[in-house]
Amino acid sequence: MPTTDITAALLIIGDEILSGRTKDKNIGTLADNLTALGIRLLEVRIIADDEAAIVTAVNALRARFTYVFTTGGIGPTHDDITAESVAKAFGVSIDIDPRAVALMEPEYQRRGLELTPARLRMARIPKGAALIQNSVSIAPGFIMENVIVMAGVPSIMAAMFNDVAPTLTQGAQLFSKTLTLARAEAEIAPYFSAHQDKYPDVIMGSYPSFHGGKYKTELVLRAVDQDLLQKVADELAALLTEKGLL
Amino acid sequence: MPTTDITAALLIIGDEILSGRTKDKNIGTLADNLTALGIRLLEVRIIADDEAAIVTAVNALRARFTYVFTTGGIGPTHDDITAESVAKAFGVSIDIDPRAVALMEPEYQRRGLELTPARLRMARIPKGAALIQNSVSIAPGFIMENVIVMAGVPSIMAAMFNDVAPTLTQGAQLFSKTLTLARAEAEIAPYFSAHQDKYPDVIMGSYPSFHGGKYKTELVLRAVDQDLLQKVADELAALLTEKGLL
């Protein structure tokens, strides 16, 4: 499969997603943003707020992908254990970081809030990590080697990703073309499969949907080479038109 | 953590979710349904339509959880490789299954459609699997030991889950109580943490959100013992009211 070699995994940490109480909004946002940067998101995992599960997942994923993004579990309450768990995964210590306090102190002062022990919990950063700015609620995320630790609240996650994005190594962008047909997948399948066999350098996927008794199938073609993509998409469209399917 | 011992993982198979092209709708549905059955969803993975990735994930998850649910990749096109990959994970053969053909044949006849090789691809079932009924588009899912293989289209996934649900072993249901406060998490954290320490048999999570410059925090308490849950929630509400936080 011809593609970028810059890869990523996303690790979502939170009981509330697994219980169904909170519906995830970060997967789609991060997938869109990484695709736009030519970084190929190859795996997402959602796990509980459980130290052993976090340590295992962080270590499994950081060995396999260029970047690992985590969301969730960096707030001020007892169930926020992501920072400690990431420190443990890397075998480093964690403590209140003066750089984080320096970011938080003036903003909390301005708002007339005290830096209580609970708030200072959000300043705990593993030794050796770089900070990620949080323009929404100030308490920072952090980057530890190739692991990028962000908040779970979608607006804060987005703010942190915006701070990190310019520092990421971008990959070769995959361009895409979509053909939409009011047909069941199975009618198109033989032509589409043959087309994939003919052009192995273009990634082809077929995405069916079914609403109100009507079939719809979207054929998505993706490639790094934009000229090839155009040629292969045009040829597929001509073939399906000839067969009376498009 | 006091909880049910019936566990589950969800494996979502599909490039289109990882690229951001399709936004997942199945995680929330399945999480809600499993929670209602007292089955604890402990991990979700999203992976690409890639045989090695599917085989590895299926084998890793089926060893660790009571049930593994998969969605996606069982349609008629060349990129639908879930059934073959699950057969490979179990080391069994796969072929067109007469039971699946018997389900599909009358429905396709009724609709005046031919059972083409592409459509018959959807009748390929690993040896030894039980079929899952699909009331929406007929082509079945299947159950191989503790692995439950369903379609990715949300309406079809829901239909298949409805067929499977009555056969699942239910766990002890976790009941929940939620307190909602117009406060930042950090203000509540010390009291909430102390309450968790006092009552380790109740799982307590804090879920902040931030809209239009206003903080909101939901404190969720969960327990198998409904009387204990009520008592612990009432005590927390009284404490937070006394502190002027609720």
Coordinates of C-alpha atoms in Angstrom, one line a residue:
Chain A
M1 CA 0.0 0.0 0.0
P2 CA 1.7 3.2 -1.1
T3 CA 1.3 5.7 1.7
T4 CA 3.0 8.0 4.1
D5 CA 5.4 6.5 6.6
I6 CA 4.5 8.9 9.3
T7 CA 2.0 7.0 11.5
A8 CA 0.0 7.7 14.6
A9 CA -2.2 6.0 17.2
L10 CA -4.8 7.6 19.4
L11 CA -5.3 6.4 23.0
I12 CA -8.5 7.6 24.6
I13 CA -8.5 7.2 28.4
G14 CA -11.9 7.3 30.1
D15 CA -14.4 5.0 31.8
E16 CA -17.2 7.4 30.7
I17 CA -16.7 6.6 27.0
L18 CA -16.7 2.9 27.7
S19 CA -19.9 3.0 29.8
G20 CA -21.7 5.0 27.0
R21 CA -22.2 8.0 29.4
T22 CA -20.1 10.3 27.2
K23 CA -20.1 10.0 23.4
D24 CA -16.6 10.5 22.0
K25 CA -16.1 13.5 19.8
N26 CA -12.3 13.5 19.6
I27 CA -11.7 10.5 17.3
G28 CA -13.3 12.3 14.3
T29 CA -11.5 15.6 15.0
L30 CA -8.1 14.0 15.4
A31 CA -8.6 11.7 12.4
D32 CA -9.5 14.7 10.2
N33 CA -6.5 16.8 11.4
L34 CA -4.0 14.0 11.1
T35 CA -5.2 13.1 7.6
A36 CA -4.8 16.7 6.6
L37 CA -1.2 16.7 7.8
G38 CA -0.4 13.5 5.9
I39 CA 0.0 11.5 9.2
R40 CA -1.7 8.2 8.9
L41 CA -3.8 7.2 12.0
L42 CA -3.5 3.4 12.1
E43 CA -5.0 2.6 15.4
V44 CA -7.4 4.0 18.1
R45 CA -7.8 2.4 21.5
I46 CA -10.2 3.4 24.2
I47 CA -9.4 2.1 27.7
A48 CA -10.5 2.6 31.3
D49 CA -8.9 5.0 33.9
D50 CA -6.8 2.1 35.0
E51 CA -3.0 2.4 35.6
A52 CA -2.0 -1.0 34.4
A53 CA -4.2 -0.6 31.2
I54 CA -2.7 2.8 30.5
V55 CA 0.9 1.7 31.0
T56 CA 0.5 -1.4 28.8
A57 CA -1.2 0.6 26.0
V58 CA 1.2 3.5 26.0
N59 CA 4.2 1.2 25.8
A60 CA 2.6 -1.0 23.2
L61 CA 1.7 1.9 21.0
R62 CA 4.7 4.2 21.4
A63 CA 7.0 1.3 20.1
R64 CA 4.9 0.9 16.9
F65 CA 3.9 4.4 15.7
T66 CA 5.6 7.7 15.0
Y67 CA 3.2 9.5 17.3
V68 CA 0.9 8.4 20.1
F69 CA -1.8 10.9 21.1
T70 CA -3.7 10.4 24.3
T71 CA -6.8 12.2 25.5
G72 CA -8.4 12.3 28.9
G73 CA -7.5 11.8 32.5
I74 CA -5.3 14.9 33.1
G75 CA -7.8 16.9 35.3
P76 CA -7.7 17.6 39.0
T77 CA -9.7 14.7 40.5
H78 CA -8.6 11.3 41.9
D79 CA -9.7 9.5 38.7
D80 CA -7.3 11.6 36.6
I81 CA -4.3 9.2 36.5
T82 CA -3.0 9.7 33.0
A83 CA 0.1 11.8 33.8
E84 CA 1.3 9.4 36.6
S85 CA 0.6 6.4 34.3
V86 CA 2.6 7.9 31.4
A87 CA 5.5 8.7 33.8
K88 CA 5.4 5.1 35.0
A89 CA 5.3 3.8 31.3
F90 CA 8.5 5.7 30.7
G91 CA 10.1 4.9 34.1
V92 CA 10.5 8.5 35.0
S93 CA 9.5 10.5 38.1
I94 CA 6.6 13.0 38.2
D95 CA 6.2 16.1 40.2
I96 CA 4.7 19.6 40.2
D97 CA 6.5 21.3 37.4
P98 CA 7.5 25.0 37.9
R99 CA 6.9 25.8 34.2
A100 CA 3.3 24.6 34.5
V101 CA 2.8 26.6 37.7
A102 CA 4.3 29.7 36.0
L103 CA 1.6 29.3 33.3
M104 CA -1.3 28.7 35.7
E105 CA -0.4 31.2 38.5
P106 CA -1.1 34.5 36.7
E107 CA -4.3 33.2 35.1
Y108 CA -5.7 31.9 38.4
Q109 CA -4.7 35.1 40.1
R110 CA -6.5 37.1 37.4
R111 CA -9.6 35.0 38.0
G112 CA -9.3 35.4 41.8
L113 CA -8.8 31.6 42.3
E114 CA -6.3 30.0 44.6
L115 CA -3.8 27.4 43.4
T116 CA -5.1 24.6 45.7
P117 CA -3.6 21.2 45.9
A118 CA -6.3 19.9 43.5
R119 CA -5.4 22.5 40.9
L120 CA -1.7 21.9 41.4
R121 CA -2.4 18.3 40.6
M122 CA -2.8 19.6 37.0
A123 CA 0.7 20.9 37.1
R124 CA 2.2 17.5 37.7
I125 CA 4.4 16.7 34.6
P126 CA 6.7 13.7 34.0
K127 CA 10.4 14.5 34.2
G128 CA 11.8 15.4 30.8
A129 CA 8.4 16.2 29.1
A130 CA 7.8 19.4 27.1
L131 CA 4.6 21.4 27.9
I132 CA 1.6 21.8 25.5
Q133 CA -0.2 25.2 25.7
N134 CA -3.9 25.2 26.6
S135 CA -5.5 28.4 25.5
V136 CA -8.9 27.4 26.9
S137 CA -8.2 26.5 30.5
I138 CA -4.5 27.1 30.9
A139 CA -3.5 23.8 32.7
P140 CA -1.0 22.3 30.1
G141 CA -0.7 19.0 28.3
F142 CA 2.7 17.5 27.7
I143 CA 4.9 15.7 25.2
M144 CA 7.1 12.8 26.4
E145 CA 9.3 11.6 23.6
N146 CA 6.7 10.6 20.9
V147 CA 3.7 10.5 23.3
I148 CA 1.5 13.6 23.2
V149 CA -0.8 13.9 26.2
M150 CA -3.9 16.0 25.9
A151 CA -7.1 16.7 27.7
G152 CA -10.3 14.9 27.0
V153 CA -12.7 17.8 26.9
P154 CA -13.1 18.4 23.1
S155 CA -12.5 22.2 23.1
I156 CA -9.4 21.8 25.2
M157 CA -8.2 18.8 23.1
A158 CA -8.6 20.9 20.0
A159 CA -6.6 23.9 21.5
M160 CA -3.8 21.6 22.6
F161 CA -3.7 19.9 19.2
N162 CA -3.4 23.3 17.6
D163 CA -0.4 24.1 19.7
V164 CA 1.3 20.8 18.9
A165 CA 0.4 20.5 15.2
P166 CA 3.1 22.9 13.8
T167 CA 5.8 20.7 15.5
L168 CA 4.7 17.4 14.0
T169 CA 6.6 15.8 11.1
Q170 CA 4.1 15.8 8.2
G171 CA 3.8 12.9 5.8
A172 CA 3.0 12.7 2.1
Q173 CA -0.6 13.7 1.8
L174 CA -3.1 11.2 0.5
F175 CA -5.5 12.8 -1.9
S176 CA -8.9 11.3 -2.4
K177 CA -11.8 11.1 -5.0
T178 CA -15.2 9.9 -4.2
L179 CA -17.8 8.4 -6.6
T180 CA -21.4 8.2 -5.1
L181 CA -23.8 5.7 -6.6
A182 CA -27.5 4.9 -5.7
R183 CA -26.7 1.2 -5.9
A184 CA -26.0 -1.7 -3.5
E185 CA -22.3 -2.4 -3.0
A186 CA -22.7 -5.9 -4.5
E187 CA -23.7 -4.6 -7.9
I188 CA -20.5 -2.6 -8.2
A189 CA -18.2 -5.0 -6.4
P190 CA -16.9 -7.1 -9.4
Y191 CA -15.9 -3.9 -11.4
F192 CA -14.5 -2.2 -8.4
S193 CA -12.4 -5.2 -7.3
A194 CA -11.0 -5.6 -10.9
H195 CA -10.1 -1.9 -10.9
Q196 CA -8.3 -2.3 -7.6
D197 CA -6.3 -5.3 -9.0
K198 CA -5.4 -3.1 -12.1
Y199 CA -4.2 -0.2 -10.0
P200 CA -2.6 -1.4 -6.8
D201 CA -1.1 2.0 -6.1
V202 CA -4.5 3.5 -5.5
I203 CA -6.2 2.6 -2.2
M204 CA -9.9 1.8 -2.9
G205 CA -12.6 1.5 -0.4
S206 CA -16.3 1.0 -0.7
Y207 CA -18.7 2.5 1.9
P208 CA -22.3 1.4 1.8
S209 CA -25.2 3.0 3.6
F210 CA -28.9 2.3 3.7
H211 CA -31.6 4.8 4.5
G212 CA -35.3 4.6 4.0
G213 CA -35.0 1.4 1.9
K214 CA -32.5 3.1 -0.5
Y215 CA -29.0 1.9 -1.1
K216 CA -26.1 4.3 -1.4
T217 CA -22.5 3.3 -2.0
E218 CA -19.5 5.7 -1.9
L219 CA -16.4 4.5 -3.7
V220 CA -13.4 6.3 -2.3
L221 CA -10.0 6.3 -4.1
R222 CA -6.9 7.5 -2.3
A223 CA -3.4 8.1 -3.5
V224 CA -0.3 10.2 -3.0
D225 CA 0.0 10.8 -6.7
Q226 CA -2.7 13.2 -7.7
D227 CA -2.4 12.7 -11.5
L228 CA -2.7 9.0 -11.1
L229 CA -5.7 9.4 -8.8
Q230 CA -7.5 11.6 -11.4
K231 CA -6.8 9.1 -14.2
V232 CA -7.9 6.1 -12.2
A233 CA -11.1 7.8 -10.9
D234 CA -12.0 9.0 -14.4
E235 CA -11.5 5.5 -15.8
L236 CA -13.7 4.0 -13.0
A237 CA -16.4 6.6 -13.6
A238 CA -16.4 5.8 -17.4
L239 CA -16.6 2.1 -16.8
L240 CA -19.5 2.3 -14.3
T241 CA -21.4 4.7 -16.6
E242 CA -20.9 2.2 -19.5
K243 CA -22.4 -0.5 -17.2
G244 CA -25.3 1.7 -16.4
L245 CA -24.4 1.9 -12.7
L246 CA -23.4 5.5 -12.4
Chain B
M1 CA -13.1 -2.0 41.8
P2 CA -16.4 -3.9 42.5
T3 CA -18.0 -4.8 39.3
T4 CA -19.4 -7.4 37.0
D5 CA -17.1 -10.1 35.8
I6 CA -18.6 -10.3 32.3
T7 CA -16.4 -8.2 30.1
A8 CA -16.3 -7.1 26.5
A9 CA -14.1 -5.5 23.9
L10 CA -15.2 -3.9 20.7
L11 CA -13.0 -4.1 17.5
I12 CA -14.0 -1.6 14.8
I13 CA -12.5 -2.5 11.5
G14 CA -12.3 0.2 8.8
D15 CA -9.9 2.6 7.1
E16 CA -12.8 5.1 6.7
I17 CA -13.0 5.7 10.5
L18 CA -9.3 6.1 10.8
S19 CA -9.1 8.6 7.9
G20 CA -11.9 10.7 9.4
R21 CA -14.1 10.1 6.4
T22 CA -16.8 8.3 8.3
K23 CA -17.5 9.3 11.9
D24 CA -18.2 6.3 14.1
K25 CA -21.7 5.8 15.5
N26 CA -21.3 2.3 16.8
I27 CA -19.2 2.8 19.9
G28 CA -21.9 4.8 21.7
T29 CA -24.7 2.4 20.7
L30 CA -22.8 -0.7 21.8
A31 CA -21.5 0.9 25.0
D32 CA -25.0 1.8 26.0
N33 CA -26.4 -1.6 25.2
L34 CA -23.7 -3.5 27.0
T35 CA -23.9 -1.3 30.1
A36 CA -27.7 -2.0 30.2
L37 CA -26.9 -5.8 30.1
G38 CA -24.4 -5.5 32.9
I39 CA -21.6 -6.4 30.5
R40 CA -18.5 -4.2 31.1
L41 CA -17.0 -2.8 27.9
L42 CA -13.3 -2.5 28.9
E43 CA -11.6 -1.8 25.6
V44 CA -12.4 -0.5 22.1
R45 CA -9.9 -0.7 19.2
I46 CA -10.2 0.8 15.8
I47 CA -7.9 -0.7 13.2
A48 CA -7.5 -0.7 9.4
D49 CA -8.8 -3.2 6.9
D50 CA -5.5 -5.1 7.1
E51 CA -5.4 -8.8 7.6
A52 CA -2.4 -8.9 9.9
A53 CA -3.8 -6.1 12.1
I54 CA -7.2 -7.9 12.3
V55 CA -5.7 -11.3 13.2
T56 CA -3.5 -9.8 15.9
A57 CA -6.3 -7.8 17.5
V58 CA -8.8 -10.6 17.4
N59 CA -6.4 -13.0 19.0
A60 CA -5.2 -10.5 21.6
L61 CA -8.8 -9.5 22.6
R62 CA -10.5 -12.9 22.6
A63 CA -8.1 -14.2 25.1
R64 CA -8.7 -11.3 27.5
F65 CA -12.5 -10.7 27.4
T66 CA -15.7 -12.6 27.8
Y67 CA -16.9 -11.3 24.5
V68 CA -15.3 -9.5 21.5
F69 CA -17.6 -7.7 19.2
T70 CA -16.4 -6.7 15.8
T71 CA -18.0 -4.3 13.3
G72 CA -17.2 -3.6 9.7
G73 CA -15.6 -5.4 6.8
I74 CA -18.2 -8.1 6.0
G75 CA -19.7 -6.6 2.8
P76 CA -19.2 -7.8 -0.8
T77 CA -16.2 -5.8 -2.0
H78 CA -12.5 -6.6 -2.1
D79 CA -11.8 -4.4 1.0
D80 CA -14.1 -6.5 3.1
I81 CA -11.7 -9.0 4.7
T82 CA -13.0 -9.4 8.2
A83 CA -14.6 -12.9 7.8
E84 CA -11.4 -14.3 6.2
S85 CA -9.2 -12.7 8.8
V86 CA -11.3 -14.0 11.7
A87 CA -11.1 -17.5 10.2
K88 CA -7.4 -17.1 10.0
A89 CA -7.2 -15.9 13.6
F90 CA -9.0 -19.1 14.7
G91 CA -7.1 -21.3 12.2
V92 CA -10.2 -22.6 10.5
S93 CA -11.3 -22.7 6.9
I94 CA -13.9 -20.4 5.4
D95 CA -16.3 -21.1 2.5
I96 CA -19.7 -20.2 1.2
D97 CA -22.1 -21.4 3.9
P98 CA -25.3 -23.1 2.7
R99 CA -27.2 -21.8 5.8
A100 CA -26.3 -18.2 4.8
V101 CA -27.3 -18.9 1.1
A102 CA -30.6 -20.3 2.4
L103 CA -31.3 -17.0 4.2
M104 CA -30.2 -14.8 1.3
E105 CA -31.7 -16.7 -1.7
P106 CA -35.4 -16.2 -1.1
E107 CA -35.0 -12.5 -0.2
Y108 CA -32.8 -11.8 -3.3
Q109 CA -35.3 -13.7 -5.4
R110 CA -38.2 -11.6 -4.0
R111 CA -36.2 -8.5 -4.9
G112 CA -35.4 -9.8 -8.4
L113 CA -31.7 -9.8 -7.7
E114 CA -29.2 -12.5 -8.7
L115 CA -26.9 -14.2 -6.2
T116 CA -23.7 -13.0 -8.0
P117 CA -20.2 -14.0 -6.8
A118 CA -19.9 -10.6 -5.1
R119 CA -23.2 -11.2 -3.1
L120 CA -22.1 -14.8 -2.4
R121 CA -19.0 -13.3 -0.8
M122 CA -21.3 -12.2 2.0
A123 CA -22.2 -15.8 2.6
R124 CA -18.6 -16.8 3.4
I125 CA -18.6 -18.0 7.0
P126 CA -15.7 -19.5 9.0
K127 CA -16.2 -23.2 9.7
G128 CA -17.9 -23.8 13.1
A129 CA -19.5 -20.4 13.4
A130 CA -23.1 -19.7 14.3
L131 CA -25.0 -17.2 12.1
I132 CA -26.4 -13.9 13.3
Q133 CA -29.7 -12.8 11.7
N134 CA -29.7 -9.5 9.8
S135 CA -33.3 -8.1 9.5
V136 CA -32.2 -5.1 7.5
S137 CA -30.2 -6.5 4.6
I138 CA -30.3 -10.3 5.2
A139 CA -26.6 -11.2 4.7
P140 CA -25.8 -12.6 8.1
G141 CA -23.1 -11.9 10.7
F142 CA -21.6 -14.7 12.7
I143 CA -20.4 -15.9 16.1
M144 CA -17.1 -17.8 16.4
E145 CA -16.6 -19.0 20.0
N146 CA -16.6 -15.6 21.9
V147 CA -16.1 -13.4 18.9
I148 CA -19.3 -11.7 17.5
V149 CA -18.8 -10.4 14.0
M150 CA -21.3 -7.7 12.9
A151 CA -21.7 -5.3 10.0
G152 CA -20.4 -1.7 10.2
V153 CA -23.4 0.1 8.9
P154 CA -25.1 1.4 12.1
S155 CA -28.6 0.2 11.3
I156 CA -27.4 -3.3 10.4
M157 CA -25.1 -3.4 13.4
A158 CA -28.0 -2.6 15.6
A159 CA -30.2 -5.3 14.0
M160 CA -27.5 -7.9 14.4
F161 CA -26.9 -6.9 18.1
N162 CA -30.6 -7.3 18.8
D163 CA -30.4 -10.8 17.4
V164 CA -27.4 -11.7 19.6
A165 CA -28.3 -9.8 22.8
P166 CA -30.7 -12.5 24.2
T167 CA -28.0 -15.1 24.0
L168 CA -25.4 -13.1 26.0
T169 CA -24.5 -13.9 29.6
Q170 CA -25.6 -10.8 31.6
G171 CA -23.5 -9.4 34.4
A172 CA -24.4 -7.6 37.6
Q173 CA -25.8 -4.3 36.6
L174 CA -24.0 -1.2 37.7
F175 CA -26.5 1.5 38.8
S176 CA -25.5 5.1 38.6
K177 CA -26.3 8.5 40.2
T178 CA -25.1 11.8 38.8
L179 CA -24.7 15.1 40.6
T180 CA -24.3 18.2 38.4
L181 CA -22.5 21.3 39.6
A182 CA -21.9 24.7 38.0
R183 CA -18.3 24.6 39.3
A184 CA -14.8 23.8 38.0
E185 CA -13.7 20.3 38.8
A186 CA -10.8 21.6 41.0
E187 CA -13.1 23.2 43.5
I188 CA -14.9 19.9 44.2
A189 CA -11.8 17.6 43.9
P190 CA -10.7 17.5 47.5
Y191 CA -14.1 16.6 48.8
F192 CA -14.8 14.2 46.0
S193 CA -11.4 12.4 46.4
A194 CA -12.0 12.0 50.2
H195 CA -15.4 10.6 49.5
Q196 CA -14.0 8.0 47.1
D197 CA -11.4 7.0 49.7
K198 CA -14.2 6.6 52.3
Y199 CA -16.3 4.4 50.0
P200 CA -14.1 2.3 47.8
D201 CA -17.0 0.0 46.7
V202 CA -18.6 2.9 44.7
I203 CA -16.8 3.9 41.5
M204 CA -16.7 7.7 41.3
G205 CA -15.8 9.7 38.2
S206 CA -15.8 13.4 37.6
Y207 CA -16.6 14.7 34.1
P208 CA -15.9 18.4 33.4
S209 CA -17.2 20.4 30.5
F210 CA -16.7 24.0 29.5
H211 CA -19.2 26.0 27.4
G212 CA -19.4 29.7 26.8
G213 CA -17.0 30.5 29.6
K214 CA -19.0 28.5 32.1
Y215 CA -17.8 25.4 34.0
K216 CA -19.9 22.4 34.6
T217 CA -18.9 19.2 36.4
E218 CA -20.8 16.0 36.6
L219 CA -20.0 13.6 39.4
V220 CA -21.0 10.1 38.5
L221 CA -21.2 7.4 41.2
R222 CA -21.7 3.8 40.1
A223 CA -22.2 0.6 42.2
V224 CA -23.8 -2.8 42.0
D225 CA -25.5 -2.2 45.4
Q226 CA -28.3 0.2 44.8
D227 CA -28.9 1.0 48.5
L228 CA -25.3 1.8 49.1
L229 CA -25.2 3.9 46.0
Q230 CA -28.2 6.0 47.3
K231 CA -26.7 6.5 50.7
V232 CA -23.3 7.5 49.3
A233 CA -24.8 9.9 46.8
D234 CA -27.0 11.5 49.4
E235 CA -24.0 12.0 51.7
L236 CA -22.0 13.6 49.0
A237 CA -24.8 15.9 48.0
A238 CA -25.2 17.0 51.7
L239 CA -21.5 17.6 52.0
L240 CA -21.2 19.7 48.8
T241 CA -24.3 21.7 49.8
E242 CA -22.8 22.4 53.2
K243 CA -19.6 23.6 51.4
G244 CA -21.8 25.9 49.2
L245 CA -20.8 24.0 46.1
L246 CA -24.1 22.4 45.1

